[in-house]
Amino acid sequence: MEPHVYAKMLLDHATTLKLHTGNLVNRSRLKKKCPSSQSEELQDCIRATLSEWFASIPPVTEPELSRILDCTIPQNTEAITPEEREELKVSVKLFLSESDCSSVRNAVDMACASLGVSQLDSVIIAPPLLSEGENLALAHLQPLWEELEGLVHSQKVAAIGTSDLDKTLLEQLYNWAQVKPSSNQVNLASCCVMPPDLTAFAKEFDIQLLTHNDPKELISAEGFQEAVQESSKDLQVADWRLEWVLRYSIIVKSRGIIKAKGYLIHAKKKIQ
């Protein structure tokens, strides 16, 4: 059976797609060495990982079909050993495409399993985009934050943070939350200088202000489907929807260098 025929069969039968890009510090697997944006990098990673995974499937007469397609290439991934764990900081940012609170725990569990750790040092959450004209409010954040707090209490996560909250919303979350945000990311593309009121509040309550250059939508539904479709011939992708993307970085504490970075992706097929 031709690999692309088998790939189509696998994707047609599956209802869940899990993908780990592996370590991207060595970018030789990507066609584009220097993507122009985070979105382009992610699309390249999805396309390259799926292409490599489909090509690695051994030819069989009667393929085994599963509802869960776990597209991980073992030789591209390297779990953290217990001996080196103390020397490393594992930080992640979780981009949600849907307001499904169970995605928070699922993503953290998948990250811990993929990286070989029992705890992540920090998790920053980026809530899903809202409908046009709707502004992010505390009510949107509360159910997601409660999931994160549960992960802190169960020692799956050490510290939790937010992304793109202004002073008012950060203060509301801080006052309401049991586990306080330890950090807040600010996109300097939208404000060249840190807002003074946000800086003052963060300093008073020991919240670290970080900068980032992620787009509001890391990857669109169309961009995700396009990347999957380009990985092999004749794939049907219209029913697939992205649930979340988790980006991780593993930093050597003593030297401040990135040992590994990559993406975990989770998608579901709409059941007709």
XYZ file of N, CA, C and O in Angstrom, residues 4-160:
628
model
N 0.921 7.370 1.091
C -0.097 8.414 1.151
C -1.506 7.828 1.238
O -2.410 8.433 1.797
N -1.689 6.629 0.684
C -2.995 5.959 0.787
C -3.238 5.537 2.232
O -4.328 5.710 2.787
N -2.187 4.989 2.851
C -2.277 4.579 4.256
C -2.507 5.809 5.140
O -3.319 5.784 6.074
N -1.800 6.908 4.856
C -1.961 8.135 5.635
C -3.400 8.623 5.573
O -3.974 9.034 6.594
N -3.995 8.582 4.390
C -5.384 9.007 4.224
C -6.315 8.113 5.038
O -7.243 8.593 5.692
N -6.078 6.799 5.018
C -6.899 5.866 5.789
C -6.812 6.169 7.287
O -7.827 6.190 7.994
N -5.593 6.406 7.761
C -5.395 6.695 9.181
C -6.143 7.960 9.605
O -6.830 7.985 10.626
N -5.998 9.018 8.808
C -6.624 10.295 9.160
C -8.140 10.220 9.021
O -8.871 10.808 9.832
N -8.622 9.499 8.034
C -10.076 9.363 7.850
C -10.712 8.616 9.020
O -11.839 8.917 9.416
N -9.985 7.636 9.583
C -10.546 6.815 10.659
C -10.430 7.503 12.019
O -11.287 7.321 12.888
N -9.378 8.281 12.207
C -9.103 8.887 13.513
C -10.091 10.000 13.842
O -10.642 10.646 12.952
N -10.294 10.213 15.134
C -11.118 11.335 15.605
C -10.302 12.305 16.465
O -10.763 13.391 16.784
N -9.103 11.889 16.859
C -8.209 12.742 17.643
C -6.818 12.713 17.034
O -6.321 11.649 16.667
N -6.203 13.893 16.916
C -4.841 14.006 16.387
C -3.963 14.657 17.445
O -4.244 15.764 17.911
N -2.913 13.939 17.859
C -1.929 14.467 18.797
C -0.600 14.558 18.061
O -0.207 13.595 17.388
N 0.073 15.686 18.181
C 1.312 15.874 17.428
C 2.357 16.547 18.310
O 2.058 17.506 19.020
N 3.575 16.012 18.284
C 4.717 16.609 18.979
C 5.790 16.881 17.934
O 6.256 15.959 17.268
N 6.150 18.144 17.785
C 7.121 18.512 16.752
C 8.526 18.020 17.065
O 9.371 17.954 16.166
N 8.774 17.683 18.328
C 10.142 17.371 18.724
C 10.951 18.646 18.907
O 10.442 19.769 18.743
N 12.209 18.497 19.232
C 13.078 19.628 19.542
C 13.409 20.429 18.281
O 13.935 19.881 17.313
N 13.120 21.732 18.323
C 13.344 22.591 17.162
C 14.628 23.411 17.265
O 14.881 24.272 16.420
N 15.426 23.153 18.295
C 16.693 23.881 18.399
C 17.552 23.590 17.172
O 18.205 24.469 16.616
N 17.527 22.343 16.746
C 18.148 21.998 15.464
C 17.059 22.053 14.398
O 16.187 21.196 14.352
N 17.093 23.056 13.538
C 16.001 23.313 12.607
C 16.182 22.618 11.259
O 15.486 22.923 10.299
N 17.106 21.664 11.175
C 17.433 21.076 9.873
C 16.247 20.354 9.243
O 16.204 20.170 8.030
N 15.256 19.951 10.068
C 14.116 19.228 9.504
C 13.126 20.166 8.800
O 12.275 19.719 8.054
N 13.223 21.459 9.106
C 12.282 22.405 8.506
C 12.845 22.945 7.192
O 14.016 23.276 7.091
N 11.966 23.062 6.200
C 12.404 23.578 4.900
C 12.797 25.048 5.022
O 13.770 25.498 4.447
N 12.000 25.799 5.781
C 12.294 27.218 5.952
C 13.077 27.377 7.243
O 12.556 27.166 8.325
N 14.334 27.753 7.112
C 15.193 27.831 8.288
C 14.793 28.985 9.209
O 14.917 28.900 10.407
N 14.344 30.113 8.631
C 14.009 31.283 9.438
C 12.597 31.764 9.074
O 12.440 32.639 8.207
N 11.569 31.191 9.700
C 10.207 31.626 9.398
C 10.002 33.087 9.782
O 10.637 33.592 10.711
N 9.118 33.754 9.049
C 8.921 35.189 9.259
C 8.051 35.488 10.473
O 7.993 36.623 10.928
N 7.352 34.494 10.987
C 6.460 34.716 12.125
C 6.288 33.431 12.909
O 6.642 32.345 12.444
N 5.727 33.563 14.113
C 5.419 32.386 14.934
C 4.411 31.496 14.218
O 4.497 30.259 14.274
N 3.445 32.117 13.541
C 2.420 31.343 12.834
C 3.040 30.515 11.711
O 2.698 29.342 11.524
N 3.961 31.122 10.979
C 4.615 30.404 9.879
C 5.480 29.271 10.421
O 5.521 28.175 9.847
N 6.155 29.523 11.539
C 6.971 28.475 12.152
C 6.098 27.279 12.531
O 6.457 26.123 12.262
N 4.946 27.560 13.149
C 4.071 26.472 13.579
C 3.530 25.690 12.384
O 3.492 24.451 12.406
N 3.123 26.397 11.333
C 2.650 25.712 10.130
C 3.745 24.819 9.546
O 3.492 23.674 9.165
N 4.973 25.343 9.470
C 6.099 24.557 8.968
C 6.304 23.306 9.812
O 6.556 22.217 9.287
N 6.200 23.464 11.126
C 6.426 22.350 12.042
C 5.370 21.255 11.873
O 5.695 20.064 11.866
N 4.110 21.660 11.749
C 3.031 20.689 11.575
C 3.228 19.921 10.274
O 3.156 18.686 10.236
N 3.495 20.662 9.208
C 3.682 20.052 7.887
C 4.871 19.080 7.896
O 4.760 17.932 7.444
N 6.002 19.525 8.436
C 7.215 18.707 8.435
C 7.062 17.462 9.308
O 7.476 16.361 8.916
N 6.459 17.635 10.491
C 6.314 16.501 11.411
C 5.368 15.451 10.839
O 5.664 14.249 10.859
N 4.235 15.892 10.305
C 3.289 14.939 9.728
C 3.874 14.242 8.502
O 3.717 13.029 8.329
N 4.555 14.999 7.651
C 5.172 14.410 6.457
C 6.158 13.319 6.856
O 6.160 12.221 6.289
N 6.985 13.630 7.854
C 7.989 12.670 8.309
C 7.321 11.455 8.958
O 7.735 10.312 8.759
N 6.264 11.712 9.730
C 5.590 10.613 10.425
C 4.888 9.682 9.430
O 5.005 8.472 9.514
N 4.163 10.279 8.479
C 3.490 9.456 7.471
C 4.501 8.642 6.653
O 4.273 7.477 6.323
N 5.643 9.260 6.321
C 6.663 8.573 5.519
C 7.336 7.439 6.286
O 7.886 6.511 5.679
N 7.297 7.519 7.632
C 7.975 6.502 8.443
C 7.105 5.271 8.694
O 7.579 4.287 9.270
N 5.840 5.315 8.268
C 4.940 4.182 8.509
C 5.376 2.997 7.653
O 5.482 3.124 6.425
N 5.635 1.870 8.269
C 6.062 0.706 7.474
C 4.921 0.186 6.607
O 3.749 0.246 7.005
N 5.208 -0.297 5.394
C 4.153 -0.803 4.508
C 3.523 -2.073 5.076
O 4.228 -3.001 5.488
N 2.203 -2.092 5.141
C 1.478 -3.270 5.634
C 0.300 -3.553 4.710
O -0.206 -2.661 4.035
N -0.141 -4.809 4.720
C -1.278 -5.188 3.881
C -2.591 -4.764 4.525
O -3.459 -4.180 3.891
N -2.711 -5.052 5.828
C -3.921 -4.682 6.559
C -3.531 -3.740 7.698
O -3.077 -4.180 8.747
N -3.701 -2.444 7.498
C -3.268 -1.475 8.510
C -4.128 -1.523 9.772
O -5.309 -1.831 9.720
N -3.481 -1.221 10.919
C -4.217 -1.085 12.175
C -4.719 0.345 12.262
O -3.944 1.287 12.200
N -6.014 0.507 12.416
C -6.612 1.835 12.464
C -6.999 2.164 13.902
O -7.549 1.326 14.615
N -6.700 3.386 14.315
C -7.003 3.818 15.673
C -7.750 5.140 15.632
O -7.602 5.925 14.695
N -8.562 5.369 16.647
C -9.283 6.642 16.750
C -8.351 7.785 17.166
O -8.654 8.942 16.932
N -7.246 7.427 17.820
C -6.280 8.441 18.259
C -5.002 8.302 17.432
O -4.357 7.258 17.455
N -4.666 9.346 16.723
C -3.468 9.351 15.888
C -2.386 10.140 16.630
O -2.479 11.356 16.775
N -1.385 9.438 17.148
C -0.311 10.072 17.916
C 0.912 10.217 17.011
O 1.667 9.273 16.804
N 1.075 11.401 16.472
C 2.134 11.644 15.484
C 3.387 12.189 16.180
O 3.672 13.394 16.151
N 4.099 11.292 16.821
C 5.353 11.635 17.488
C 6.463 10.781 16.886
O 6.292 9.579 16.700
N 7.582 11.411 16.578
C 8.716 10.693 16.001
C 9.770 10.557 17.098
O 10.404 11.551 17.479
N 9.939 9.350 17.644
C 10.791 9.168 18.824
C 12.194 9.746 18.679
O 12.715 10.346 19.629
N 12.791 9.607 17.510
C 14.179 10.082 17.369
C 14.291 11.610 17.391
O 15.392 12.149 17.534
N 13.168 12.313 17.259
C 13.188 13.778 17.315
C 12.869 14.316 18.703
O 12.864 15.524 18.918
N 12.550 13.428 19.623
C 12.194 13.849 20.972
C 13.181 13.258 21.968
O 13.749 12.194 21.737
N 13.369 13.968 23.063
C 14.316 13.519 24.077
C 13.767 13.899 25.445
O 13.658 15.083 25.784
N 13.387 12.889 26.228
C 12.835 13.141 27.553
C 13.931 13.637 28.499
O 15.115 13.313 28.347
N 13.525 14.437 29.462
C 14.446 14.945 30.476
C 14.711 13.831 31.489
O 13.780 13.193 31.982
N 15.978 13.609 31.807
C 16.319 12.559 32.773
C 16.208 13.123 34.192
O 16.378 14.334 34.404
N 15.918 12.260 35.177
C 15.841 12.732 36.570
C 17.123 13.430 37.019
O 17.070 14.390 37.807
N 18.272 12.975 36.520
C 19.560 13.548 36.937
C 19.721 15.005 36.497
O 20.349 15.801 37.192
N 19.142 15.364 35.350
C 19.324 16.726 34.836
C 18.153 17.652 35.145
O 18.216 18.848 34.882
N 17.094 17.105 35.763
C 15.870 17.906 35.960
C 16.113 19.169 36.781
O 15.586 20.236 36.475
N 16.926 19.058 37.846
C 17.163 20.205 38.729
C 17.854 21.360 38.003
O 17.701 22.519 38.386
N 18.599 21.026 36.959
C 19.361 22.055 36.234
C 18.536 22.751 35.157
O 19.013 23.696 34.532
N 17.314 22.289 34.932
C 16.513 22.786 33.816
C 15.230 23.466 34.285
O 14.621 23.056 35.271
N 14.832 24.486 33.548
C 13.541 25.144 33.769
C 12.649 24.835 32.567
O 13.029 25.113 31.423
N 11.471 24.281 32.841
C 10.532 23.912 31.782
C 9.355 24.885 31.812
O 8.551 24.879 32.743
N 9.288 25.745 30.799
C 8.236 26.759 30.721
C 7.364 26.505 29.502
O 7.873 26.144 28.435
N 6.049 26.712 29.658
C 5.155 26.507 28.520
C 4.164 27.662 28.408
O 3.868 28.332 29.398
N 3.687 27.855 27.192
C 2.574 28.775 26.950
C 1.504 27.988 26.220
O 1.780 27.328 25.215
N 0.295 28.055 26.746
C -0.818 27.283 26.204
C -1.768 28.216 25.456
O -2.342 29.132 26.043
N -1.924 27.966 24.162
C -2.822 28.750 23.307
C -4.092 27.925 23.094
O -4.060 26.873 22.457
N -5.204 28.407 23.619
C -6.474 27.696 23.497
C -7.247 28.205 22.292
O -7.370 29.416 22.093
N -7.772 27.283 21.507
C -8.625 27.661 20.379
C -10.098 27.633 20.768
O -10.931 28.231 20.109
N -10.415 26.905 21.856
C -11.793 26.771 22.309
C -11.838 26.924 23.824
O -10.854 26.656 24.508
N -13.005 27.314 24.334
C -13.159 27.516 25.782
C -13.553 26.220 26.483
O -14.552 26.150 27.186
N -12.745 25.192 26.283
C -12.973 23.907 26.934
C -11.956 23.776 28.055
O -10.766 23.598 27.810
N -12.448 23.865 29.307
C -11.529 23.875 30.447
C -10.718 22.597 30.565
O -9.596 22.618 31.062
N -11.272 21.469 30.101
C -10.542 20.206 30.205
C -9.266 20.227 29.363
O -8.332 19.457 29.616
N -9.207 21.121 28.368
C -8.012 21.228 27.531
C -6.788 21.640 28.343
O -5.660 21.264 28.012
N -7.003 22.429 29.403
C -5.881 22.911 30.213
C -5.163 21.727 30.860
O -3.940 21.581 30.745
N -5.921 20.867 31.519
C -5.318 19.697 32.171
C -4.757 18.721 31.133
O -3.667 18.168 31.308
N -5.493 18.515 30.046
C -5.025 17.599 29.005
C -3.683 18.036 28.435
O -2.788 17.223 28.202
N -3.556 19.344 28.201
C -2.318 19.881 27.626
C -1.147 19.715 28.591
O -0.037 19.339 28.191
N -1.376 20.015 29.865
C -0.306 19.882 30.864
C 0.088 18.415 31.026
O 1.278 18.086 31.096
N -0.895 17.530 31.066
C -0.599 16.093 31.172
C 0.224 15.608 29.983
O 1.187 14.845 30.142
N -0.156 16.053 28.773
C 0.565 15.635 27.570
C 1.988 16.193 27.575
O 2.941 15.510 27.173
N 2.153 17.427 28.057
C 3.487 18.031 28.109
C 4.373 17.277 29.091
O 5.540 16.973 28.788
N 3.846 16.959 30.263
C 4.637 16.231 31.263
C 5.043 14.861 30.722
O 6.202 14.446 30.862
N 4.095 14.165 30.097
C 4.390 12.834 29.550
C 5.411 12.913 28.414
O 6.337 12.099 28.335
N 5.254 13.900 27.533
C 6.147 14.025 26.372
C 7.564 14.400 26.767
O 8.533 13.965 26.142
N 7.694 15.230 27.809
C 9.010 15.737 28.200
C 9.638 14.917 29.327
O 10.789 15.155 29.697
N 8.875 13.976 29.888
C 9.429 13.112 30.918
C 9.580 13.780 32.269
O 10.525 13.490 33.014
N 8.675 14.700 32.600
C 8.737 15.398 33.893
C 7.431 15.201 34.652
O 6.387 14.911 34.061
N 7.491 15.390 35.961
C 6.278 15.287 36.778
C 5.664 16.651 37.040
O 4.512 16.758 37.458
N 6.445 17.705 36.786
C 5.964 19.069 37.051
C 6.553 20.047 36.032
O 7.728 19.944 35.666
N 5.721 20.996 35.588
C 6.184 22.095 34.750
C 6.496 23.281 35.658
O 5.754 23.566 36.600
N 7.582 23.994 35.358
C 7.960 25.120 36.216
C 7.018 26.304 36.070
O 6.737 26.991 37.051
N 6.535 26.539 34.863
C 5.572 27.634 34.694
C 4.673 27.372 33.488
O 5.118 26.790 32.491
N 3.428 27.827 33.620
C 2.461 27.757 32.525
C 1.827 29.125 32.364
O 1.294 29.690 33.329
N 1.909 29.664 31.164
C 1.213 30.916 30.818
C 0.062 30.549 29.907
O 0.228 29.761 28.968
N -1.107 31.110 30.184
C -2.290 30.753 29.401
C -2.715 31.908 28.498
O -2.707 33.068 28.908
N -3.014 31.579 27.258
C -3.546 32.546 26.288
C -4.971 32.102 25.952
O -5.151 31.092 25.264
N -5.993 32.802 26.452
C -7.381 32.377 26.230
C -7.749 32.418 24.746
O -7.082 33.088 23.947
N -8.804 31.700 24.370
C -9.224 31.718 22.965
C -9.720 33.099 22.547
O -10.156 33.903 23.391
N -9.653 33.367 21.246
C -10.173 34.633 20.724
C -11.668 34.722 20.963
O -12.395 33.721 20.865
N -12.132 35.921 21.265
C -13.559 36.133 21.477
C -14.216 36.595 20.183
O -13.544 36.948 19.209
N -15.535 36.593 20.186
C -16.273 37.086 19.026
C -15.993 38.570 18.835
O -15.666 39.291 19.792
N -16.118 39.020 17.620
C -15.844 40.424 17.298
C -16.736 41.336 18.138
O -17.934 41.119 18.264
N -16.119 42.346 18.751
C -16.867 43.281 19.575
C -16.946 42.879 21.036
O -17.393 43.664 21.874
N -16.486 41.668 21.367
C -16.520 41.193 22.752
C -15.145 41.370 23.372
O -14.132 41.058 22.759
N -15.126 41.889 24.597
C -13.859 42.124 25.298
C -13.626 41.058 26.361
O -14.572 40.580 26.993
N -12.362 40.709 26.548
C -12.005 39.724 27.558
C -12.365 40.257 28.938
O -12.060 41.392 29.289
N -13.034 39.413 29.730
C -13.460 39.810 31.065
C -13.063 38.730 32.061
O -12.685 37.609 31.683
N -13.151 39.055 33.345
C -12.790 38.106 34.395
C -13.588 36.809 34.269
O -13.052 35.715 34.488
N -14.850 36.927 33.875
C -15.702 35.740 33.754
C -15.158 34.745 32.724
O -15.359 33.534 32.855
N -14.472 35.239 31.696
C -13.868 34.349 30.701
C -12.660 33.603 31.291
O -12.398 32.456 30.946
N -11.933 34.292 32.159
C -10.695 33.733 32.697
C -10.925 32.772 33.856
O -10.151 31.825 34.040
N -11.974 33.008 34.636
C -12.143 32.270 35.897
C -12.153 30.740 35.738
O -11.414 30.051 36.454
N -12.947 30.167 34.838
C -12.945 28.698 34.740
C -11.596 28.129 34.295
O -11.180 27.063 34.759
N -10.891 28.851 33.418
C -9.568 28.402 32.977
C -8.568 28.497 34.125
O -7.732 27.605 34.327
N -8.665 29.576 34.883
C -7.734 29.782 36.000
C -7.958 28.748 37.101
O -7.008 28.274 37.727
N -9.204 28.371 37.327
C -9.492 27.337 38.326
C -8.843 26.008 37.947
O -8.367 25.268 38.818
N -8.824 25.705 36.644
C -8.128 24.492 36.185
C -6.636 24.588 36.476
O -6.015 23.619 36.933
N -6.054 25.751 36.207
C -4.634 25.953 36.494
C -4.353 25.844 37.989
O -3.347 25.250 38.408
N -5.226 26.415 38.794
C -5.042 26.337 40.253
C -5.054 24.885 40.727
O -4.269 24.496 41.605
N -5.939 24.075 40.150
C -5.991 22.658 40.496
C -4.683 21.957 40.170
O -4.222 21.081 40.914
N -4.063 22.356 39.057
C -2.780 21.762 38.655
C -1.646 22.202 39.578
O -0.707 21.449 39.825
N -1.735 23.422 40.120
C -0.753 23.877 41.111
C -0.921 23.076 42.401
O 0.051 22.600 42.997
N -2.181 22.910 42.836
C -2.448 22.167 44.070
C -1.997 20.708 43.970
O -1.548 20.121 44.956
N -2.108 20.124 42.769
C -1.680 18.726 42.583
C -0.199 18.627 42.213
O 0.290 17.550 41.896
N 0.493 19.770 42.247
C 1.942 19.859 42.005
C 2.349 19.437 40.592
O 3.479 19.019 40.361
N 1.417 19.588 39.645
C 1.761 19.370 38.236
C 2.416 20.630 37.649
O 3.124 20.575 36.663
N 2.123 21.792 38.262
C 2.638 23.082 37.793
C 3.103 23.874 39.011
O 2.430 23.879 40.047
N 4.244 24.557 38.884
C 4.780 25.331 40.010
C 4.255 26.770 40.018
O 3.922 27.312 41.072
N 4.189 27.414 38.841
C 3.762 28.815 38.768
C 2.889 29.022 37.538
O 3.095 28.377 36.506
N 1.902 29.923 37.664
C 0.976 30.167 36.553
C 0.924 31.654 36.230
O 1.051 32.507 37.105
